[in-house]
Coordinates of C-alpha atoms in Angstrom, one line a residue:
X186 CA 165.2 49.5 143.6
X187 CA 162.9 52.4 144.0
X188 CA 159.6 49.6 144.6
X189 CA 161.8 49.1 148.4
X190 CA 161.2 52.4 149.6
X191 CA 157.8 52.4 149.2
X192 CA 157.7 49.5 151.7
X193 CA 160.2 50.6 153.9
X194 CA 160.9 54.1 156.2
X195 CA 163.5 55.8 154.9
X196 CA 165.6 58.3 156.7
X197 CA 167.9 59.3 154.5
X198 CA 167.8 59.4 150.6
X199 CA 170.5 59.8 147.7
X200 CA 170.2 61.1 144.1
X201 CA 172.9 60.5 141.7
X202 CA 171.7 59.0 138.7
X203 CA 171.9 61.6 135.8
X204 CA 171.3 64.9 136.1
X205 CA 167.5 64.7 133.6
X206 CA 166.4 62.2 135.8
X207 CA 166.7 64.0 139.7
X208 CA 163.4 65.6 140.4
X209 CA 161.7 62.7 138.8
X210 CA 163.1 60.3 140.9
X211 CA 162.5 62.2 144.1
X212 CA 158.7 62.4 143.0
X213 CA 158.9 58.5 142.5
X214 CA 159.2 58.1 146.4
X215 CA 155.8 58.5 147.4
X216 CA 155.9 57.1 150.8
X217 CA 158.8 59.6 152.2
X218 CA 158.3 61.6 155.0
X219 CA 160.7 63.7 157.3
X220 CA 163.5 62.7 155.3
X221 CA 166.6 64.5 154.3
X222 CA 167.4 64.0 150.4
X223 CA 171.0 64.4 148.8
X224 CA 170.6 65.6 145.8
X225 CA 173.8 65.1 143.1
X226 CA 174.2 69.0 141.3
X227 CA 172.7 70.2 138.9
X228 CA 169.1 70.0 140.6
X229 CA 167.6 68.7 137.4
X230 CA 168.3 69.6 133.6
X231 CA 165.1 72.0 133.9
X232 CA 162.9 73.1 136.5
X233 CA 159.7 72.0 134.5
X234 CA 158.8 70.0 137.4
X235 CA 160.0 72.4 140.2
X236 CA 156.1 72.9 141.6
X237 CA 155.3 69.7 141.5
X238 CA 158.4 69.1 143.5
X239 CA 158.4 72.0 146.1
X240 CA 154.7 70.4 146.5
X241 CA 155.9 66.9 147.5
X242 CA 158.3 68.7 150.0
X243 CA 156.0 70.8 151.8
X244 CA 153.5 68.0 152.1
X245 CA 155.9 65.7 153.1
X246 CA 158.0 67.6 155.3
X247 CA 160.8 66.5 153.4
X248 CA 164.5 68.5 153.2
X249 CA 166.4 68.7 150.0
X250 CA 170.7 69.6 150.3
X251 CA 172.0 70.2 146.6
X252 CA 175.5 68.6 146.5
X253 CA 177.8 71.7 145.3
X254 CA 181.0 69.8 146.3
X255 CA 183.3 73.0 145.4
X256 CA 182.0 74.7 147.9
X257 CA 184.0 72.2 150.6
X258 CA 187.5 72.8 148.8
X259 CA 189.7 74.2 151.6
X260 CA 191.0 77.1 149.0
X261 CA 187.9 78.3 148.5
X262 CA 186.6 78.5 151.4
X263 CA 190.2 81.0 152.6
X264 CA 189.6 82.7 149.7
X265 CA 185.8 83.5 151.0
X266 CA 187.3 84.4 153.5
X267 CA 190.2 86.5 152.3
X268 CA 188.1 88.5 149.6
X269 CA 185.3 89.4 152.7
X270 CA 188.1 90.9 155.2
X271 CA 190.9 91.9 153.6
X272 CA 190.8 95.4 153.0
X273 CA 194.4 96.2 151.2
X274 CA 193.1 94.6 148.3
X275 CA 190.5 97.0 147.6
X276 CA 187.9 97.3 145.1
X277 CA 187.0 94.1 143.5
X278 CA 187.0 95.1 139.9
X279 CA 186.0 91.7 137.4
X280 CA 186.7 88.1 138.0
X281 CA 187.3 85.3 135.8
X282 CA 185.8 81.9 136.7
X283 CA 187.3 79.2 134.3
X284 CA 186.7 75.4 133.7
X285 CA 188.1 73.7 130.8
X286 CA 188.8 69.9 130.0
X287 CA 188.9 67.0 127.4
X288 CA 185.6 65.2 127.8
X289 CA 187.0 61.8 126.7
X290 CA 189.5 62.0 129.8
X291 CA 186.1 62.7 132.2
X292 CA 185.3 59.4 133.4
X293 CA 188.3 57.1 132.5
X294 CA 186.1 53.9 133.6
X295 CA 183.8 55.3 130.6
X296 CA 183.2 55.8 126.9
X297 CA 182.3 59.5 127.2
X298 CA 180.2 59.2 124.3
X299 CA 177.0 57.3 126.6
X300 CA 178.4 59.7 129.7
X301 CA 175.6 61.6 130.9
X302 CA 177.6 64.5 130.4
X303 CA 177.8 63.9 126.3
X304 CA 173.7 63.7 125.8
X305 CA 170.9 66.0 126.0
X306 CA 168.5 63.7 126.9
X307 CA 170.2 63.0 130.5
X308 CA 171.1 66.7 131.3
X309 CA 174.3 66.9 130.0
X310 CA 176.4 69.9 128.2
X311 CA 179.4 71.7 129.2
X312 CA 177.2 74.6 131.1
X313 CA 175.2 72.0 133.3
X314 CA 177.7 69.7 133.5
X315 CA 180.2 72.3 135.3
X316 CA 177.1 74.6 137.2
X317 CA 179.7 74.8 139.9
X318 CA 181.6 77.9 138.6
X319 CA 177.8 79.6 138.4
X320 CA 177.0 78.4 141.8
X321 CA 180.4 79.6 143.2
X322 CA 179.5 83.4 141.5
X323 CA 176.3 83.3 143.3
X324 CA 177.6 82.3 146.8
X325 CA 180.4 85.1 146.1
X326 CA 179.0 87.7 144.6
X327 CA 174.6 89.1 144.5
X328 CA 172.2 90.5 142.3
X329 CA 173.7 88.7 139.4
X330 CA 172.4 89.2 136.0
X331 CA 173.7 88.1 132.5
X332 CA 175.1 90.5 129.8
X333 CA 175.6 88.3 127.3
X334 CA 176.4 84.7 126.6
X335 CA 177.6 82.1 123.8
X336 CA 177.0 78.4 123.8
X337 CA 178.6 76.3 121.2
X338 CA 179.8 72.4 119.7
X339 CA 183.3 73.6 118.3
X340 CA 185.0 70.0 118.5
X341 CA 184.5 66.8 116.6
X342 CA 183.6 65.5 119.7
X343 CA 180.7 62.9 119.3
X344 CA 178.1 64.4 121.6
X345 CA 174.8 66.3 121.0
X346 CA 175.2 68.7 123.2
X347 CA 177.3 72.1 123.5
X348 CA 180.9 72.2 124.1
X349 CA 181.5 75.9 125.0
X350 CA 180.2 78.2 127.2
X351 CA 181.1 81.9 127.6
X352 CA 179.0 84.4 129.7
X353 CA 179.3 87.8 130.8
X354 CA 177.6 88.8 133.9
X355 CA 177.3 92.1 136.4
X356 CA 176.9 91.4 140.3
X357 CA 177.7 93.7 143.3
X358 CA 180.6 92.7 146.2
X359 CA 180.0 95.2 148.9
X360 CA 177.4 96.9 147.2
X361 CA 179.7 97.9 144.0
X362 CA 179.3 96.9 140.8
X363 CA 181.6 93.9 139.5
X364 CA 182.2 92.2 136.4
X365 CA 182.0 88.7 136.2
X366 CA 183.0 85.8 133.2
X367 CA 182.4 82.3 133.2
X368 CA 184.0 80.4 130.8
X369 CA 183.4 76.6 130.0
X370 CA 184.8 73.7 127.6
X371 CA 184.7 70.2 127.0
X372 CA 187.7 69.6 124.7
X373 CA 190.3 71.5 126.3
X374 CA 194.3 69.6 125.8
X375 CA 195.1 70.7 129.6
X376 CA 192.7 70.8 132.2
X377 CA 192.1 73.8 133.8
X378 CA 189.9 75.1 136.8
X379 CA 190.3 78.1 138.1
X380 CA 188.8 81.5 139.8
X381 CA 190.8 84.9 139.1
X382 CA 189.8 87.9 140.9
X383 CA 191.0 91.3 140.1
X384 CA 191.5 93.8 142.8
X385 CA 192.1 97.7 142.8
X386 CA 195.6 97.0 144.7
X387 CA 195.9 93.0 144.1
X388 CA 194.9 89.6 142.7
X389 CA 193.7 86.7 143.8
X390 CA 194.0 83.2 142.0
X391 CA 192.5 79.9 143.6
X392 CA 193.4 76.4 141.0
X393 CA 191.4 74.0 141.8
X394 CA 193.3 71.4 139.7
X395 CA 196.8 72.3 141.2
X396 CA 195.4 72.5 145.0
X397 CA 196.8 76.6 145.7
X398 CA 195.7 80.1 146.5
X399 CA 197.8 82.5 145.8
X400 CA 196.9 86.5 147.3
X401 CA 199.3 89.3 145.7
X402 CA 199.6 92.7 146.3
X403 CA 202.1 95.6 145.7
X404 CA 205.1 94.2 148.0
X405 CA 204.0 90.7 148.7
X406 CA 202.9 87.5 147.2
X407 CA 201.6 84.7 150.3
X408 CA 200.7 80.7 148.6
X409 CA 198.7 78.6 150.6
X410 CA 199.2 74.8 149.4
X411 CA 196.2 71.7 149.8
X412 CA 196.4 68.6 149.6
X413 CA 195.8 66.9 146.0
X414 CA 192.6 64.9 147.4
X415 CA 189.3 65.7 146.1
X416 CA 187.9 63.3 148.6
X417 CA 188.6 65.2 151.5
X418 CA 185.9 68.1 150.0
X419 CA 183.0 65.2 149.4
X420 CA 184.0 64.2 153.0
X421 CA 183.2 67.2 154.4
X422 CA 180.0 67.8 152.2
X423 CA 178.6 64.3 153.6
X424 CA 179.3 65.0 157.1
X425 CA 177.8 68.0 157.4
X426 CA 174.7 66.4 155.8
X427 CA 174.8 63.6 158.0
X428 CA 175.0 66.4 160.9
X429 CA 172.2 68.5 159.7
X430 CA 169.8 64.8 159.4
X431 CA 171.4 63.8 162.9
X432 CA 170.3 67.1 164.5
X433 CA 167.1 67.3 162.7
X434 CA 168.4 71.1 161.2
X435 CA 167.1 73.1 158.3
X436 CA 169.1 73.0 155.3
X437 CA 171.5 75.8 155.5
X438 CA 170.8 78.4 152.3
X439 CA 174.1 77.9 150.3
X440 CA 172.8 74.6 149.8
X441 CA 169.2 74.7 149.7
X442 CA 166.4 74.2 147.1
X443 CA 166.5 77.8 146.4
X444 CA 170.0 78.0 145.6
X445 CA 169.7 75.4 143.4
X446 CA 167.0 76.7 142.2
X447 CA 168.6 80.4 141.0
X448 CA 172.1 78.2 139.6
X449 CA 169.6 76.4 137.2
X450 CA 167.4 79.3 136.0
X451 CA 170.2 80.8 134.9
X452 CA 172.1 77.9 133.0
X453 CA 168.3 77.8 131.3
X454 CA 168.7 81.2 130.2
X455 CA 172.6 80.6 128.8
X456 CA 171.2 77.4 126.8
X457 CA 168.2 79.5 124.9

């Protein structure tokens, strides 16, 4: 209960409940000081409330880490890395970020139609709901701006919220101009979740889903297999939190406030 921490000093601090309801809670919790707070993505629905939280922070000397768990998967960290040094691929030219999957098979301990990921009111919608593939464009690419976008409820499913997302955006890798889609669904038969990236002399392709990364250029093709385990990316995500509170650290930027804070501006701007 949320009346205990106002008794009690609290170190460390978890926000999971649904996504509406984050920056609310955090302002519930008067009483904390120097404490590092988890925060489950998206930061919020909105960021109506985003000075009244940066406020609390400041005058609290309290640290926010925004949980962007795909950010820990194995494959995309090599293909960071690839896409950064290899040079024989060449220009990046457009990439294709893609998440698609049946909504009633989301949560199979659920009836997706009272998941927070079905109604409006807790922050739910296909382009909150999967932020990840905007916050993995942002931590790729910069100066990302949209083009154009489409959001959408194309399905019978029984939500009130969208169901589609497609979005068209320009950013810069080393300084030249790329193109970049993100393309989201909630009613998909297969699941899919995927980043494609189109090279001068090569491709890249990391599935998420299937646990590989493939690199190909003209004469060669390398795979690099992972384990199927998403628990081994939210292990790695809590440990280095635990690290960063353990060593009294600032919250590195990829999963700072700010971040956060640009992912959700323009997931705002998709939705109007």
């Amino acid at each position: 209960k949320l009346s205990l921490a106002y008794k009690k000093k609290i170190d460390l601090v978890f926000i999971t409940n649904p996504s509406s309801m984050h920056i609310n809670t955090v302002l519930k919790l008067k009483n904390l000081k120097n404490t590092y707070i988890f925060v489950e993505k998206p930061l919020d629905s909105n960021l109506k409330n985003i000075n009244k939280l940066k406020s609390f922070l400041r005058r609290n000397n309290n640290k926010i880490f925004v949980g962007f768990n795909l950010k820990f998967h194995d494959g995309y960290q090599r293909l960071k890395s690839i896409i950064n040094n290899d040079k024989q691929l060449g220009k990046l030219n457009y990439t294709i970020f893609k998440y698609g999957e049946n909504l009633k098979n989301f949560h199979k301990y659920e009836d997706y139609k009272i998941s927070y990921a079905a109604k409006k009111n807790l922050g739910g919608g296909v382009s909150l709901t999967s932020i990840h593939e905007i916050d993995l464009m942002l931590d790729l690419f910069e100066d990302c701006k949209i083009i154009n976008s489409h959001i959408d409820k194309l399905s019978n499913l029984k939500i009130d919220v969208e169901d589609f997302s497609a979005s068209t955006f320009r950013c810069k890798f080393k300084k030249k101009k790329i193109i970049s889609l993100i393309i989201l669904d909630f009613f998909q038969f297969t699941t899919e979740r995927y980043i494609k990236m189109i090279f001068e002399n090569g491709e890249v392709y990391l599935d998420f889903n299937s646990n590989y990364l493939s690199v190909s250029k003209k004469n060669s093709k390398k795979v690099y297999k992972y384990l199927r385990n998403k628990n081994i990316m939210y292990k790695k995500e809590i440990k280095i939190f635990f690290n960063l509170f353990k060593n009294k650290k600032q919250i590195p930027k990829e999963f700072s406030l700010d971040n956060s804070i640009r992912s959700l501006k323009i997931v705002e701007k998709i939705k109007k």
